CSV table of C-alpha atoms in Angstrom, one decimal:
chain,number,residue,atom,x,y,z
H,1,MET,CA,-24.7,-62.7,35.4
H,2,GLY,CA,-22.0,-60.1,35.7
H,3,CYS,CA,-20.1,-57.9,38.2
H,4,GLY,CA,-21.7,-55.7,40.8
H,5,LEU,CA,-20.2,-53.1,43.1
H,6,ARG,CA,-20.0,-53.8,46.8
H,7,LYS,CA,-22.3,-51.9,49.0
H,8,LEU,CA,-21.2,-48.3,49.4
H,9,GLU,CA,-19.3,-47.9,52.6
H,10,ASP,CA,-18.4,-44.8,54.6
H,11,PRO,CA,-19.3,-41.8,52.4
H,12,GLU,CA,-16.4,-39.9,54.0
H,13,ASP,CA,-13.9,-42.3,52.5
H,14,SER,CA,-10.8,-40.3,51.8
H,15,SER,CA,-8.9,-42.7,49.6
H,16,PRO,CA,-7.3,-40.9,46.6
H,17,GLY,CA,-9.4,-42.9,44.1
H,18,LYS,CA,-10.6,-46.2,42.8
H,19,ILE,CA,-9.8,-48.0,39.5
H,20,TYR,CA,-12.1,-50.4,37.7
H,21,SER,CA,-11.0,-52.3,34.6
H,22,THR,CA,-12.0,-55.2,32.3
H,23,LEU,CA,-8.4,-56.4,32.6
H,24,LYS,CA,-6.3,-57.5,35.5
H,25,ARG,CA,-3.2,-55.4,36.4
H,26,PRO,CA,-0.6,-57.4,34.4
H,27,GLN,CA,-2.7,-57.1,31.3
H,28,VAL,CA,-3.2,-53.4,31.8
H,29,GLU,CA,0.6,-53.0,31.8
H,30,THR,CA,1.0,-54.8,28.5
H,31,LYS,CA,2.9,-52.8,25.9
H,32,THR,CA,1.1,-52.0,22.6
H,33,ASP,CA,2.2,-50.6,19.2
H,34,VAL,CA,0.9,-47.2,20.2
H,35,VAL,CA,2.1,-45.0,23.0
H,36,TYR,CA,0.3,-41.7,23.7
H,37,GLU,CA,1.5,-38.4,25.0
H,38,TYR,CA,-0.8,-36.1,26.9
H,39,VAL,CA,-0.8,-32.4,27.8
H,40,LEU,CA,-3.2,-31.2,30.5
H,41,LEU,CA,-4.0,-27.5,30.4
H,42,ASP,CA,-6.1,-25.4,32.8
H,43,PHE,CA,-8.0,-22.3,31.7
H,44,SER,CA,-9.9,-19.7,33.8
H,45,LEU,CA,-12.6,-17.3,32.7
H,46,GLU,CA,-11.8,-14.8,35.4
H,47,GLY,CA,-8.1,-14.0,35.2
H,48,SER,CA,-4.7,-15.5,34.6
H,49,ARG,CA,-2.4,-17.0,37.3
H,50,PRO,CA,1.1,-18.5,37.0
H,51,THR,CA,-0.4,-22.0,36.3
H,52,VAL,CA,-3.6,-21.0,34.6
H,53,GLN,CA,-4.3,-19.4,31.2
H,54,TYR,CA,-7.0,-16.8,31.0
H,55,VAL,CA,-9.7,-16.9,28.3
H,56,ALA,CA,-12.7,-14.6,28.2
H,57,SER,CA,-14.8,-17.5,26.9
H,58,LEU,CA,-14.2,-21.2,26.1
H,59,SER,CA,-15.1,-20.3,22.5
H,60,GLU,CA,-11.5,-18.9,22.4
H,61,LEU,CA,-10.0,-22.4,22.9
H,62,PRO,CA,-9.4,-23.2,19.2
H,63,LEU,CA,-7.0,-20.2,19.0
H,64,ALA,CA,-5.5,-20.8,22.4
H,65,LEU,CA,-4.8,-24.5,21.6
H,66,GLN,CA,-3.4,-23.8,18.1
H,67,PRO,CA,0.3,-24.0,19.2
H,68,TYR,CA,-0.4,-27.6,20.3
H,69,TYR,CA,-2.3,-28.6,17.2
H,70,THR,CA,0.7,-27.6,15.1
H,71,GLN,CA,2.7,-30.2,17.1
H,72,GLY,CA,0.1,-32.9,16.4
H,73,TYR,CA,-1.9,-32.8,19.6
H,74,VAL,CA,-5.7,-32.8,19.5
H,75,LEU,CA,-8.3,-32.1,22.1
H,76,THR,CA,-9.7,-35.3,23.5
H,77,ALA,CA,-11.7,-34.0,26.6
H,78,LEU,CA,-12.8,-30.8,28.2
H,79,HIS,CA,-14.5,-30.4,31.6
H,80,PRO,CA,-15.0,-28.0,34.5
H,81,ILE,CA,-12.7,-28.8,37.4
H,82,ILE,CA,-15.4,-27.8,40.0
H,83,LEU,CA,-18.9,-28.7,39.0
H,84,SER,CA,-21.3,-26.1,40.5
H,85,VAL,CA,-24.7,-27.7,40.7
H,86,GLY,CA,-27.5,-26.5,42.9
H,87,ARG,CA,-25.5,-25.5,46.0
H,88,ILE,CA,-22.0,-24.3,45.4
H,89,ARG,CA,-21.4,-20.6,45.8
H,90,SER,CA,-19.3,-18.9,43.2
H,91,LEU,CA,-15.7,-19.7,43.7
H,92,PRO,CA,-12.6,-19.0,41.6
H,93,PHE,CA,-12.5,-22.7,40.9
H,94,SER,CA,-16.1,-22.6,39.5
H,95,LEU,CA,-14.7,-20.9,36.3
H,96,LEU,CA,-11.7,-23.2,36.0
H,97,TYR,CA,-11.7,-25.7,33.1
H,98,ARG,CA,-9.4,-28.5,32.1
H,99,ALA,CA,-8.5,-29.3,28.5
H,100,ILE,CA,-6.8,-32.7,27.8
H,101,LEU,CA,-4.8,-33.0,24.5
H,102,THR,CA,-3.2,-36.1,23.2
H,103,ARG,CA,-1.2,-37.4,20.3
H,104,PRO,CA,0.5,-40.7,19.4
H,105,ARG,CA,4.2,-40.5,20.3
H,106,PRO,CA,6.1,-39.6,17.1
H,107,SER,CA,8.2,-42.4,15.6
H,108,LYS,CA,11.9,-42.1,16.0
H,109,GLN,CA,12.4,-43.6,12.5
H,110,LYS,CA,10.6,-40.8,10.7
H,111,ALA,CA,9.5,-37.3,11.3
H,112,SER,CA,6.1,-36.7,12.7
H,113,MET,CA,3.5,-36.1,10.0
H,114,CYS,CA,1.0,-33.5,11.1
H,115,HIS,CA,-0.6,-32.6,7.8
H,116,ASN,CA,-3.8,-34.5,8.7
H,117,VAL,CA,-4.2,-32.8,12.1
H,118,PRO,CA,-7.7,-31.5,12.2
H,119,VAL,CA,-9.0,-28.0,12.9
H,120,LEU,CA,-10.8,-27.4,16.2
H,121,ARG,CA,-14.2,-25.7,15.8
H,122,VAL,CA,-16.6,-24.6,18.4
H,123,GLU,CA,-20.3,-23.7,18.1
H,124,GLU,CA,-22.6,-22.2,20.7
H,125,TRP,CA,-26.0,-23.9,20.8
H,126,PRO,CA,-29.1,-22.6,22.5
H,127,LEU,CA,-30.0,-24.4,25.7
H,128,PRO,CA,-33.8,-24.4,26.5
H,129,GLY,CA,-34.5,-23.9,30.1
H,130,ASP,CA,-31.9,-23.6,32.9
H,131,SER,CA,-30.5,-27.2,33.0
H,132,LEU,CA,-30.0,-30.2,30.8
H,133,THR,CA,-32.8,-32.8,30.5
H,134,GLY,CA,-33.1,-36.1,28.6
H,135,ASP,CA,-35.0,-34.4,25.8
H,136,THR,CA,-32.3,-31.7,25.5
H,137,VAL,CA,-29.5,-34.2,25.3
H,138,ARG,CA,-31.3,-36.4,22.7
H,139,ALA,CA,-31.9,-33.3,20.6
H,140,LEU,CA,-28.2,-32.5,21.0
H,141,ILE,CA,-27.2,-35.9,19.7
H,142,ASP,CA,-29.5,-35.6,16.7
H,143,ARG,CA,-27.9,-32.3,15.9
H,144,VAL,CA,-24.4,-33.7,16.4
H,145,ASN,CA,-25.3,-36.5,13.9
H,146,SER,CA,-26.5,-34.0,11.4
H,147,SER,CA,-23.2,-32.1,11.6
H,148,ALA,CA,-21.2,-35.4,11.4
H,149,ARG,CA,-22.8,-36.1,8.0
H,150,GLY,CA,-20.8,-33.2,6.8
H,151,GLY,CA,-17.6,-34.9,7.6
H,152,VAL,CA,-16.8,-33.5,11.1
H,153,ARG,CA,-16.1,-35.4,14.3
H,154,PHE,CA,-17.7,-34.6,17.6
H,155,VAL,CA,-15.2,-33.9,20.3
H,156,GLY,CA,-17.5,-33.1,23.2
H,157,SER,CA,-19.5,-30.3,24.8
H,158,VAL,CA,-19.3,-28.2,27.9
H,159,LEU,CA,-21.7,-25.9,29.8
H,160,GLN,CA,-20.0,-22.6,30.3
H,161,GLN,CA,-21.0,-20.8,33.5
H,162,VAL,CA,-21.5,-17.0,33.3
H,163,SER,CA,-23.1,-15.9,36.6
H,164,GLY,CA,-23.2,-16.7,40.3
H,165,ILE,CA,-24.3,-15.5,43.8
H,166,THR,CA,-23.1,-13.5,46.7
H,167,ASN,CA,-24.7,-13.8,50.2
H,168,GLY,CA,-27.7,-15.6,48.7
H,169,ARG,CA,-28.4,-13.0,45.9
H,170,VAL,CA,-28.4,-14.2,42.3
H,171,HIS,CA,-26.4,-12.0,40.0
H,172,SER,CA,-27.4,-11.9,36.3
H,173,PRO,CA,-24.5,-11.5,33.9
H,174,LYS,CA,-24.0,-8.3,32.0
H,175,LYS,CA,-22.9,-8.2,28.4
H,176,GLY,CA,-19.2,-9.2,28.3
H,177,TYR,CA,-19.2,-10.0,32.0
H,178,HIS,CA,-17.6,-13.3,32.8
H,179,SER,CA,-16.3,-13.0,36.4
H,180,PRO,CA,-19.0,-13.5,39.1
H,181,PRO,CA,-18.5,-12.3,42.6
H,182,HIS,CA,-16.5,-14.8,44.6
H,183,THR,CA,-14.7,-15.7,47.7
H,184,PRO,CA,-11.2,-14.2,47.6
H,185,PRO,CA,-8.6,-16.7,46.3
H,186,GLY,CA,-6.8,-18.7,49.0
H,187,THR,CA,-9.9,-18.6,51.3
H,188,PRO,CA,-11.9,-21.8,50.6
H,189,PRO,CA,-15.4,-21.8,52.0
H,190,GLY,CA,-16.4,-23.8,55.1
H,191,ASP,CA,-18.6,-26.9,54.9
H,192,ARG,CA,-21.7,-24.9,55.9
H,193,GLU,CA,-21.1,-22.5,53.1
H,194,LEU,CA,-20.7,-25.4,50.6
H,195,ASP,CA,-23.9,-27.0,51.8
H,196,ASN,CA,-26.2,-23.9,52.2
H,197,ASN,CA,-25.4,-21.5,49.4
H,198,THR,CA,-27.0,-21.9,46.1
H,199,TYR,CA,-25.2,-21.2,42.8
H,200,SER,CA,-27.5,-20.8,39.9
H,201,PRO,CA,-25.4,-20.0,36.8
H,202,ASP,CA,-26.5,-18.9,33.5
H,203,LEU,CA,-25.3,-21.6,31.1
H,204,ARG,CA,-24.0,-21.7,27.5
H,205,LEU,CA,-23.7,-25.0,25.7
H,206,LEU,CA,-20.5,-25.0,23.7
H,207,VAL,CA,-20.0,-27.9,21.3
H,208,PHE,CA,-16.6,-28.8,19.9
H,209,PHE,CA,-15.9,-30.5,16.6
H,210,HIS,CA,-12.8,-31.5,14.5
H,211,SER,CA,-12.8,-30.9,10.8
H,212,TRP,CA,-10.3,-31.6,8.1
H,213,ALA,CA,-9.5,-30.4,4.6
H,214,PRO,CA,-11.1,-32.8,2.1
H,215,SER,CA,-7.8,-34.2,1.0
H,216,CYS,CA,-6.5,-34.8,4.5
H,217,ALA,CA,-9.5,-36.3,6.3
H,218,PRO,CA,-9.0,-39.8,7.8
H,219,LEU,CA,-11.3,-42.3,6.2
H,220,ASP,CA,-13.0,-43.2,9.4
H,221,SER,CA,-14.0,-39.6,10.1
H,222,LEU,CA,-16.2,-39.3,7.0
H,223,ALA,CA,-19.2,-41.3,8.3
H,224,CYS,CA,-19.2,-41.2,12.1
H,225,GLN,CA,-22.4,-41.8,13.9
H,226,TYR,CA,-23.2,-40.9,17.5
H,227,HIS,CA,-25.4,-43.0,19.8
H,228,GLN,CA,-26.7,-42.6,23.3
H,229,GLY,CA,-26.2,-45.1,26.1
H,230,ALA,CA,-27.7,-45.3,29.6
H,231,LEU,CA,-25.9,-43.8,32.6
H,232,SER,CA,-27.3,-44.4,36.1
H,233,MET,CA,-25.7,-43.9,39.5
H,234,ARG,CA,-26.7,-44.5,43.1
H,235,VAL,CA,-26.1,-41.6,45.3
H,236,SER,CA,-25.9,-40.6,49.0
H,237,ARG,CA,-26.9,-37.1,50.0
H,238,LYS,CA,-26.6,-34.7,52.9
H,239,GLY,CA,-29.8,-32.9,52.5
H,240,HIS,CA,-30.1,-32.1,48.8
H,241,VAL,CA,-26.3,-32.2,48.3
H,242,VAL,CA,-24.8,-35.3,46.6
H,243,SER,CA,-22.0,-36.5,49.0
H,244,SER,CA,-21.0,-39.8,47.3
H,245,LEU,CA,-21.9,-42.0,44.4
H,246,GLU,CA,-21.4,-45.4,43.0
H,247,ALA,CA,-22.1,-46.9,39.5
H,248,ASP,CA,-21.6,-50.2,37.7
H,249,TRP,CA,-19.3,-48.4,35.2
H,250,LEU,CA,-18.1,-51.6,33.5
H,251,GLU,CA,-21.6,-53.0,32.9
H,252,LEU,CA,-22.9,-49.7,31.8
H,253,THR,CA,-20.4,-49.4,29.0
H,254,ALA,CA,-19.5,-53.1,28.1
H,255,ALA,CA,-22.1,-53.6,25.4
H,256,TYR,CA,-20.9,-50.5,23.5
H,257,TYR,CA,-17.2,-51.3,23.9
H,258,ARG,CA,-17.9,-54.8,22.4
H,259,LYS,CA,-19.0,-53.0,19.2
H,260,GLY,CA,-15.8,-51.1,19.0
H,261,TRP,CA,-17.5,-47.8,19.8
H,262,SER,CA,-15.7,-45.0,21.6
H,263,LEU,CA,-17.1,-43.1,24.6
H,264,VAL,CA,-16.8,-39.4,23.8
H,265,ASP,CA,-19.1,-37.5,26.1
H,266,SER,CA,-21.4,-37.8,29.1
H,267,PHE,CA,-24.4,-36.0,30.7
H,268,VAL,CA,-25.9,-36.3,34.1
H,269,TYR,CA,-29.1,-34.6,35.3
H,270,TRP,CA,-27.7,-33.5,38.7
H,271,ASP,CA,-30.5,-31.0,39.4
H,272,THR,CA,-33.6,-32.0,41.4
H,273,PRO,CA,-36.7,-30.1,40.2
H,274,THR,CA,-38.1,-27.8,42.9
H,275,GLY,CA,-40.8,-29.5,45.0
H,276,GLU,CA,-39.9,-33.1,43.9
H,277,PRO,CA,-38.6,-35.8,46.3
H,278,VAL,CA,-34.8,-36.1,46.5
H,279,PRO,CA,-33.9,-39.2,44.5
H,280,ARG,CA,-31.5,-41.8,45.6
H,281,SER,CA,-30.3,-42.4,42.0
H,282,LEU,CA,-29.4,-40.1,39.2
H,283,GLU,CA,-29.8,-40.7,35.4
H,284,GLY,CA,-27.9,-39.4,32.4
H,285,LEU,CA,-26.6,-40.4,29.0
H,286,PHE,CA,-23.3,-41.5,27.6
H,287,VAL,CA,-22.5,-40.5,24.0
H,288,TYR,CA,-20.6,-43.1,21.9
H,289,GLU,CA,-19.0,-42.7,18.5
H,290,GLU,CA,-19.3,-45.3,15.8
H,291,ARG,CA,-16.8,-45.0,13.0
H,292,SER,CA,-17.4,-46.1,9.4
H,293,THR,CA,-14.6,-48.7,9.7
H,294,SER,CA,-14.9,-51.8,11.8
H,295,PRO,CA,-12.6,-51.2,14.8
H,296,PRO,CA,-11.9,-54.0,17.3
H,297,ALA,CA,-13.7,-54.2,20.6
H,298,ASN,CA,-12.2,-52.2,23.4
H,299,ASP,CA,-11.1,-52.9,26.9
H,300,THR,CA,-11.6,-50.1,29.4
H,301,ILE,CA,-10.3,-48.5,32.6
H,302,VAL,CA,-12.5,-46.3,34.7
H,303,VAL,CA,-10.9,-44.2,37.4
H,304,GLU,CA,-12.8,-42.4,40.2
H,305,GLN,CA,-10.2,-39.8,41.2
H,306,TRP,CA,-10.0,-37.0,43.7
H,307,THR,CA,-8.7,-33.7,42.4
H,308,VAL,CA,-7.3,-31.4,45.2
H,309,ILE,CA,-7.2,-27.6,44.8
H,310,GLU,CA,-4.7,-25.7,46.9
H,311,GLY,CA,-5.4,-22.0,46.9
H,312,SER,CA,-6.8,-21.5,43.4
H,313,ASN,CA,-4.5,-24.0,41.6
H,314,VAL,CA,-4.8,-27.7,41.0
H,315,LYS,CA,-2.4,-29.6,43.3
H,316,THR,CA,-3.3,-33.3,42.8
H,317,ASP,CA,-5.2,-34.9,40.0
H,318,TYR,CA,-5.4,-37.9,37.6
H,319,GLY,CA,-2.5,-36.6,35.6
H,320,PRO,CA,0.3,-38.9,36.9
H,321,LEU,CA,-1.8,-42.0,36.4
H,322,LEU,CA,-2.8,-40.8,32.9
H,323,HIS,CA,0.8,-40.4,31.9
H,324,THR,CA,1.7,-43.8,33.1
H,325,LEU,CA,-1.2,-45.5,31.3
H,326,ALA,CA,-0.3,-43.7,28.1
H,327,GLU,CA,2.9,-45.8,28.0
H,328,PHE,CA,0.6,-48.9,27.5
H,329,GLY,CA,-1.6,-47.4,24.8
H,330,TRP,CA,-4.5,-46.3,26.9
H,331,LEU,CA,-6.5,-43.4,25.4
H,332,LEU,CA,-8.5,-41.1,27.5
H,333,THR,CA,-11.8,-40.3,25.9
H,334,CYS,CA,-14.1,-38.7,28.5
H,335,VAL,CA,-14.0,-37.2,32.0
H,336,LEU,CA,-17.2,-37.0,34.0
H,337,PRO,CA,-17.0,-34.2,36.7
H,338,THR,CA,-19.2,-34.6,39.8
H,339,PRO,CA,-20.6,-32.1,42.3
H,340,ILE,CA,-19.0,-34.0,45.2
H,341,ILE,CA,-16.8,-31.6,47.1
H,342,ARG,CA,-15.0,-32.0,50.4
H,343,HIS,CA,-12.1,-30.6,52.3
H,344,ASP,CA,-8.9,-32.6,52.8
H,345,SER,CA,-6.9,-32.7,56.0
H,346,ASP,CA,-5.1,-29.5,55.0
H,347,GLY,CA,-8.3,-27.6,54.4
H,348,ASN,CA,-7.9,-27.7,50.6
H,349,LEU,CA,-10.9,-28.2,48.4
H,350,ALA,CA,-11.2,-31.7,46.8
H,351,THR,CA,-13.7,-32.8,44.1
H,352,LYS,CA,-14.3,-36.2,42.6
H,353,GLN,CA,-14.0,-36.9,38.8
H,354,VAL,CA,-14.6,-40.1,36.8
H,355,VAL,CA,-12.1,-40.7,34.0
H,356,PHE,CA,-12.7,-43.1,31.2
H,357,LEU,CA,-9.9,-44.7,29.1
H,358,GLN,CA,-10.0,-47.4,26.4
H,359,ARG,CA,-7.7,-49.6,24.4
H,360,PRO,CA,-8.4,-52.1,21.6
H,361,ILE,CA,-8.6,-55.7,22.9
H,362,ARG,CA,-5.3,-57.5,22.3
H,363,PRO,CA,-6.0,-60.9,20.8
H,364,THR,CA,-4.4,-64.0,22.4
H,365,ALA,CA,-3.3,-67.1,20.5
H,366,GLY,CA,-6.4,-68.6,18.8
H,367,GLN,CA,-8.6,-65.7,19.8
H,368,PRO,CA,-10.4,-63.7,17.1
H,369,ARG,CA,-9.6,-60.0,17.3
H,370,ASN,CA,-13.2,-59.0,17.7
H,371,GLN,CA,-14.1,-61.5,20.4
H,372,ALA,CA,-16.8,-60.0,22.7
H,373,LEU,CA,-15.5,-58.4,25.9
H,374,SER,CA,-16.7,-60.3,28.9
H,375,VAL,CA,-17.2,-58.3,32.0
H,376,SER,CA,-18.0,-61.3,34.2
H,377,SER,CA,-14.7,-63.1,33.5
H,378,HIS,CA,-12.2,-60.3,32.9
H,379,SER,CA,-13.3,-57.6,35.2
H,380,GLY,CA,-11.2,-56.4,38.1
H,381,SER,CA,-10.4,-53.4,40.2
H,382,TRP,CA,-7.8,-52.0,42.5
H,383,ALA,CA,-8.6,-49.9,45.6
H,384,VAL,CA,-6.2,-47.0,45.2
H,385,SER,CA,-4.4,-46.6,48.5
H,386,SER,CA,-1.1,-45.1,47.3
H,387,PRO,CA,1.0,-42.9,49.6
H,388,ASP,CA,0.0,-39.4,50.2
H,389,PRO,CA,0.8,-37.2,47.1
H,390,PRO,CA,4.1,-35.4,47.2
H,391,GLU,CA,3.9,-31.8,48.5
H,392,ASP,CA,5.1,-30.5,45.1
H,393,LEU,CA,2.8,-31.5,42.3
H,394,SER,CA,3.4,-28.2,40.5
H,395,PRO,CA,3.1,-28.1,36.7
H,396,ALA,CA,6.1,-29.3,34.7
H,397,ALA,CA,8.2,-26.6,33.4
H,398,GLY,CA,8.0,-25.5,29.8
H,399,GLY,CA,5.2,-26.4,27.4
H,400,ILE,CA,4.5,-25.2,23.9
H,401,GLY,CA,4.1,-21.6,23.0
H,402,GLY,CA,4.6,-20.5,26.6
H,403,PHE,CA,1.7,-22.4,28.0
H,404,PRO,CA,2.2,-24.4,31.2
H,405,VAL,CA,1.8,-28.2,31.2
H,406,PHE,CA,-0.4,-29.5,33.9
H,407,GLY,CA,-1.1,-32.9,35.6
H,408,GLY,CA,1.5,-32.8,38.3
H,409,GLY,CA,4.3,-33.8,36.0
H,410,TYR,CA,5.3,-37.5,35.4
H,411,LEU,CA,5.3,-39.6,38.5
H,412,ASP,CA,6.3,-43.2,38.3
H,413,THR,CA,3.0,-44.7,39.2
H,414,LEU,CA,4.3,-48.1,38.2
H,415,SER,CA,6.5,-48.0,41.3
H,416,HIS,CA,3.3,-47.6,43.4
H,417,LEU,CA,1.9,-50.6,41.5
H,418,GLU,CA,4.9,-52.7,42.5
H,419,GLU,CA,4.8,-51.5,46.1
H,420,GLY,CA,1.2,-52.6,46.3
H,421,GLY,CA,-0.4,-49.1,46.1
H,422,PHE,CA,-2.9,-50.2,43.5
H,423,GLU,CA,-3.2,-53.8,44.5
H,424,GLN,CA,-6.6,-55.4,45.0
H,425,GLU,CA,-7.0,-55.7,48.7
H,426,GLU,CA,-7.7,-59.2,49.9
H,427,GLY,CA,-11.4,-59.5,50.6
H,428,LYS,CA,-12.1,-55.9,49.7
H,429,ALA,CA,-12.5,-56.0,45.9
H,430,GLU,CA,-14.6,-53.1,44.6
H,431,VAL,CA,-16.0,-55.3,41.9
H,432,THR,CA,-17.5,-58.7,42.7
H,433,CYS,CA,-17.9,-61.3,40.0
H,434,MET,CA,-21.1,-63.3,40.3
């Protein structure tokens, strides 16, 4: 027995997003001993803009993020904002990446101690073939475990794109060439262009780790192990193009969260091999981290969120909700980008991303701390129907070392909760308990 999603409705559903959780809303809003702070940064491989920092390669991120590491922040997730798979022509957004950094809020009673902040490392690993496969990912996890035995912690991986197409012609990258031909900024492609053009990038697999000096390493980083978990989704398509998806996120992850493991990365095999029937489901793998200590089981929140791009800048995203949940001790550990792309009512490009957060289960009176998480009795969700985003969701001013801070600034999402914006609609629950 457990919880299953309702039947997928209109694939053109334009709601801002959906939230699924193992807790009901009042429990989600319970204060904890830890409060997190987040910084969301956007990087481009094809030139800087007022709200985007240019890097020639994502391998430059350790240096670019160093000003934040000196303040106690660490990278917790990295993902492309637009996932170009199979059909998307090369756009300015195709080379736009989001880095999410976090730290526990420094205590007011004592100065923040940053001596044990890790060093961010990046390695470029060869990728056999032109796409990820199950065998490729399993080999990746084996190699990650080999590295972890040396005392490092796996942060995540990203496929860096280095080529594109123009008018149906594939362009191979030249040495040192990182900017594929593209549609001019501010001119989003029409629906026909999105559906018909094929974008076949050359890919580089970049793998990120945290390492510490021997005298500063946290005890639970010395013997981390990484495990794979199933990831499956049901999809709707327009031709070969994925137009919507649904997944039993809570049931897919519950067994691993019961063990106290953390979700750190995800892989989906979006490509359909040439000549094969178009599948109605897609498979992939989650990557979970098991630490040497025995952490408590975790509750989880999963957010299916639309990110809107206006011109060539992120206008609306999961940032405001993330900052609100940080006040209640929720830690973002993974973001799964999807190839679902549409236009909003203003003609802006919008793409769906799936955000995963976790928090140790809070024991109640008479309840053991490590009691198994029960999806069937504690699951719930809210259909996000908050008011239209404010016109100005520009980056908050300031930042560290001259970098802009992204995520639309801090919006009081709790006010929307009280107004009913995230309420579970009567008779329209996204998760049904059997």
